[in-house]
Protein backbone atom coordinates (compact mmCIF):
# COMPACT_ATOMS: atom_id res chain seq x y z
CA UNK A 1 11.35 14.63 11.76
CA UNK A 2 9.47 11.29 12.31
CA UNK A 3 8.22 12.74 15.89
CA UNK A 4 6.95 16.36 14.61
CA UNK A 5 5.43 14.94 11.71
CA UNK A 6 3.14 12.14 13.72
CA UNK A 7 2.33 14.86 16.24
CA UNK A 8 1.23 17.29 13.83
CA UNK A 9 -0.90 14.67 11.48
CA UNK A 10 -2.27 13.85 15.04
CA UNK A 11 -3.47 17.84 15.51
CA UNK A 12 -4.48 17.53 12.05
CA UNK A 13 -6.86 14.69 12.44
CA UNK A 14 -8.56 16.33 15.50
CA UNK A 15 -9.20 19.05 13.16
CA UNK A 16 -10.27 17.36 9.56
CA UNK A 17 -13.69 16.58 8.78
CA UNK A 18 -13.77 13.77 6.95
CA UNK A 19 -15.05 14.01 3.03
CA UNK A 20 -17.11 11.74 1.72
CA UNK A 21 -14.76 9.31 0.15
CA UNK A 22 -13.38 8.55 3.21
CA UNK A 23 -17.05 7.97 4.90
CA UNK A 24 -17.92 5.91 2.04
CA UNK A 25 -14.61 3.33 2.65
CA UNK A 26 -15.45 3.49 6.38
CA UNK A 27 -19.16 2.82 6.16
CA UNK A 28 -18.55 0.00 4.04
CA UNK A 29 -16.11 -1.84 5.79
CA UNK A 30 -17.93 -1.49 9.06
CA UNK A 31 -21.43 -2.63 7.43
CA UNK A 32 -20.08 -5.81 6.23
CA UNK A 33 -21.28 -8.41 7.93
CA UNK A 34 -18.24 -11.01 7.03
CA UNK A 35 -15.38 -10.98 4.06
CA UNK A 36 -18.26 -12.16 1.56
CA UNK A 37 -20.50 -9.40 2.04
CA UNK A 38 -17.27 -6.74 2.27
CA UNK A 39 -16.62 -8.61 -1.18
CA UNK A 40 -19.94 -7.60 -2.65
CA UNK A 41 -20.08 -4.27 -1.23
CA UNK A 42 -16.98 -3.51 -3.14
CA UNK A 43 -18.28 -4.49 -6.98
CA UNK A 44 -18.85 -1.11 -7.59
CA UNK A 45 -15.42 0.68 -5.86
CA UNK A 46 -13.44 0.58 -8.94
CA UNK A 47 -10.32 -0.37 -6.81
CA UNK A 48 -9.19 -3.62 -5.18
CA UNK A 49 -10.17 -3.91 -1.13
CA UNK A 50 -6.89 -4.17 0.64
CA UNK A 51 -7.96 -0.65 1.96
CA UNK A 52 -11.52 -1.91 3.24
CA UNK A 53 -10.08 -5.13 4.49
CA UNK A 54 -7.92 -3.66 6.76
CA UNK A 55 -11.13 -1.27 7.58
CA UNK A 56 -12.90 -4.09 7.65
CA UNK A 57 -11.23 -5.94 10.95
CA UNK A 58 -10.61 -2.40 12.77
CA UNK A 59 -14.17 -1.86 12.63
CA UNK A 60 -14.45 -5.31 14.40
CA UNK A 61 -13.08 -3.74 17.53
CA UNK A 62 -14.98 0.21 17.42
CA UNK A 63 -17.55 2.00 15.02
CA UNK A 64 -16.07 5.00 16.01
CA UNK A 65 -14.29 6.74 12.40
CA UNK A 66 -11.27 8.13 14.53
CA UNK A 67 -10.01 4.94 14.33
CA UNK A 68 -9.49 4.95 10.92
CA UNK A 69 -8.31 8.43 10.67
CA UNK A 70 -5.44 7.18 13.41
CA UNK A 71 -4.43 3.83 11.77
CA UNK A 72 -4.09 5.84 8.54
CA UNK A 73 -1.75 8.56 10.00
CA UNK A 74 0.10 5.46 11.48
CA UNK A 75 0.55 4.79 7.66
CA UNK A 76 1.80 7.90 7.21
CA UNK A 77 4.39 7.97 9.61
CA UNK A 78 5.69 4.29 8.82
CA UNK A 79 5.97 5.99 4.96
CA UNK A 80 7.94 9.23 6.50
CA UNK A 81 9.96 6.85 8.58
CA UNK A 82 11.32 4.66 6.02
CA UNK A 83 11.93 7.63 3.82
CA UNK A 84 13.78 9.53 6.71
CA UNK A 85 15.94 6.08 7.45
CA UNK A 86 16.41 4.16 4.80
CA UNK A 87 16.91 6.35 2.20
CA UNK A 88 20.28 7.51 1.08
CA UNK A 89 19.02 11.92 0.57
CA UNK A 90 20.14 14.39 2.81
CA UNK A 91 18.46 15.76 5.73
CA UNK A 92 16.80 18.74 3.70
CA UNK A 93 15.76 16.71 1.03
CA UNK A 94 14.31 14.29 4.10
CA UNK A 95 12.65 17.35 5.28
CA UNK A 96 10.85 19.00 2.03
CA UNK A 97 9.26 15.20 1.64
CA UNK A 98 8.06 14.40 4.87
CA UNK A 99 6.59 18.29 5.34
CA UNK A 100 5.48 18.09 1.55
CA UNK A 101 2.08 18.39 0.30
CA UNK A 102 1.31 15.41 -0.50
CA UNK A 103 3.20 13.77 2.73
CA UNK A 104 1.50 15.61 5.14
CA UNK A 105 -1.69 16.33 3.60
CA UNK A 106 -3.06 14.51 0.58
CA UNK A 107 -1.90 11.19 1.64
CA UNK A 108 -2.02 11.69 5.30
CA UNK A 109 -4.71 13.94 6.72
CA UNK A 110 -7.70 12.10 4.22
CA UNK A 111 -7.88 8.43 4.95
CA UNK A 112 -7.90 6.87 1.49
CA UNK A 113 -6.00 3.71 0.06
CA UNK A 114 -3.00 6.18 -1.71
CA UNK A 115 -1.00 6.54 1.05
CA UNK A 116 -1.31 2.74 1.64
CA UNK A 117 0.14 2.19 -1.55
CA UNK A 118 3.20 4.85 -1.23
CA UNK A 119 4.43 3.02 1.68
CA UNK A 120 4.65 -0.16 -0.28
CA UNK A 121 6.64 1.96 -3.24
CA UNK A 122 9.03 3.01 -0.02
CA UNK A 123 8.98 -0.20 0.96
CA UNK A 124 9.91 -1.80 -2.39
CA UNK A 125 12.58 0.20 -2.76
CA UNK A 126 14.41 -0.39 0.18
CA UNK A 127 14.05 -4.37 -0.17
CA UNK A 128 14.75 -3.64 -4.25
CA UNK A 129 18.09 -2.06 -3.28
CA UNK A 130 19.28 -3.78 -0.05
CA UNK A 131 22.56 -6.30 -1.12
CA UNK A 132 20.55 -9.52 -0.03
CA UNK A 133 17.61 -8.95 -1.86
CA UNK A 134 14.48 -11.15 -0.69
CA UNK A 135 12.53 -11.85 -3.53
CA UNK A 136 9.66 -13.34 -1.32
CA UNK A 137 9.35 -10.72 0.41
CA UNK A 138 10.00 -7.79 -2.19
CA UNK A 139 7.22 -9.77 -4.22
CA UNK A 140 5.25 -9.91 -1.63
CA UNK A 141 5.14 -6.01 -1.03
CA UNK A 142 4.50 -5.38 -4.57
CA UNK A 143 1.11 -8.21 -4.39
CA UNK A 144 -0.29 -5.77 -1.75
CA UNK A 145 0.66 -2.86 -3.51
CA UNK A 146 -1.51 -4.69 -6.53
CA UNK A 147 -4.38 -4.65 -4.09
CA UNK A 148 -4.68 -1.08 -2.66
CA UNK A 149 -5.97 0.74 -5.74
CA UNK A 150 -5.87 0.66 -9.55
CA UNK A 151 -2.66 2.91 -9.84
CA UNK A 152 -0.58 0.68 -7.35
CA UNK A 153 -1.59 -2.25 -9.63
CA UNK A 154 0.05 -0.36 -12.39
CA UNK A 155 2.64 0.83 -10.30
CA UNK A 156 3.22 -3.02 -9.76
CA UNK A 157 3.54 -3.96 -13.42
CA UNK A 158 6.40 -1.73 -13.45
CA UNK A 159 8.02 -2.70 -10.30
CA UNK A 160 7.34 -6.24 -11.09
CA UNK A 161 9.18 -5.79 -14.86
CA UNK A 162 11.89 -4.19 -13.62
CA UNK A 163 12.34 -6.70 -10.61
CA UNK A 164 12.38 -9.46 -13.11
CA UNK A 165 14.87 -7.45 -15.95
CA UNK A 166 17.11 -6.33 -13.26
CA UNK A 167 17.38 -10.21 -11.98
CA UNK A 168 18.29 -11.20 -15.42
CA UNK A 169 20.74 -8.64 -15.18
CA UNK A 170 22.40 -9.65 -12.29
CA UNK A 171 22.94 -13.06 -13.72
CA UNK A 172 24.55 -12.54 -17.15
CA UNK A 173 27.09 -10.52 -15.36
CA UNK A 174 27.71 -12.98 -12.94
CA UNK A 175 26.77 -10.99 -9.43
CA UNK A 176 23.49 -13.56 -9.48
CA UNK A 177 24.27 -17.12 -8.42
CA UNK A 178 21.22 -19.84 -9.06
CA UNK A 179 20.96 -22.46 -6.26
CA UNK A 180 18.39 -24.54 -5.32
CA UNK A 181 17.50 -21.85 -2.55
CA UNK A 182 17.63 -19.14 -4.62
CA UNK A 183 15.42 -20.81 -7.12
CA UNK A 184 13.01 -21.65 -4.87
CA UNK A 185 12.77 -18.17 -3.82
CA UNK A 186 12.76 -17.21 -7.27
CA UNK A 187 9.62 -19.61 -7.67
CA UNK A 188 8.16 -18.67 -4.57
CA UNK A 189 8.41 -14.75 -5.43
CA UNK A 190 7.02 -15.02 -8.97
CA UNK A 191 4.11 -16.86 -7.76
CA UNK A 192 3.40 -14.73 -5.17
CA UNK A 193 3.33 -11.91 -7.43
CA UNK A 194 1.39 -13.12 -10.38
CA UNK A 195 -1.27 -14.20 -7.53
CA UNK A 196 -1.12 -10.21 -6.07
CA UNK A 197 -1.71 -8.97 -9.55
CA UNK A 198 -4.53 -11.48 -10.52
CA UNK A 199 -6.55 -10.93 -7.36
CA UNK A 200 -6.11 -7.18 -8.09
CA UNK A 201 -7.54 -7.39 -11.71
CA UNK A 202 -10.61 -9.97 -10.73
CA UNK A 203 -11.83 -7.18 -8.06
CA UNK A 204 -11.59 -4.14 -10.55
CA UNK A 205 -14.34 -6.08 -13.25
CA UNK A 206 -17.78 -4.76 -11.82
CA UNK A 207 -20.64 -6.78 -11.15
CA UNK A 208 -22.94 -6.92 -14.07
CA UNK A 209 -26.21 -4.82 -13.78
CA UNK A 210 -29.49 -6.81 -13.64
CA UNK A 211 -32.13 -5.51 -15.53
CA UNK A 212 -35.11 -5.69 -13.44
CA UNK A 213 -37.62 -4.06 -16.02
């Protein structure tokens, strides 16, 4: 599943010309001179710039917008494989996702920051549900999932509530020890988190307007 779906995204960037959206991300991040002027190039996006700043340092290395189009489906196929691995669903429900619409199309064939954030849902989950749960690292999937557009930083409220409800959880019915370890972690996580979410919400307040008249 993982192989046929890389090899036909592949075919299916050869043959996608890309909209203007896409340009627009690409063209910024490749006309910033450093991460201050990709900052202020991005007042006006309406979504945080973990998108652009990965943009941003492949454009360091080629101009050429293929690039982006193949580190996206790359994406892509890290989303299907975690899906197709990790995930406890049969093999047709594995199928119908990874050959879905949205899969192999909408968030895979146009190089925006949604399929950026789906991988870090995937992601969450896996780390949300695995028996030794790593609450630096869980936190620190749902902090980049804050940054890759407005409704991943939503998405990561809800995440973040339920990671913090579900911990409580854990504890009043004993299956959630506190140690100094685990506390630190705690600490750590939390921190990590409320820093993913704040940098989010400063980029989303645009620049205000001058009025030159």
């Amino acid at each position: 599943l993982i192989l046929i779906f890389f090899i036909l995204s592949f075919i299916g960037i050869l043959n996608h010309e890309m909209w203007r959206d896409e340009t627009q991300a690409w063209l910024l991040a490749r006309d910033s001179s450093n991460l201050i002027d990709l900052y202020q190039n991005l007042k006006y996006e309406g979504h945080p710039g973990l998108w652009h700043l990965c943009l941003f340092f492949i454009a360091k290395f080629t101009d050429n917008p293929f690039s982006m189009q193949l580190f996206h489906i790359l994406i892509s196929t890290a989303s299907v494989y975690t899906f197709v691995k990790l995930s406890p669903f049969n093999i047709v429900e594995k199928t119908l996702f990874t050959f879905s619409y949205f899969s192999l199309f909408e968030y895979n064939l146009i190089s925006r920051n949604y399929n950026l954030g789906l991988f870090l849902v995937l992601f969450f989950c896996y780390l949300f549900t695995s028996q030794n749960r790593n609450y630096i690292l869980t936190s620190l999937s749902l902090a980049f999932l804050a940054n890759t557009n407005i409704y991943g930083l939503i998405i990561c409220l809800c995440l973040g509530l339920t990671l913090i409800i579900d911990t409580v959880r854990l504890y009043k019915i004993g299956q959630y020890q506190l140690d100094n370890k685990r506390i630190r972690n705690l600490t750590i996580g939390l921190i990590i988190l409320f820093l993913g979410i704040g940098l989010s919400i400063f980029q989303l307040f645009p620049a205000a307007v001058q009025n030159t008249t």
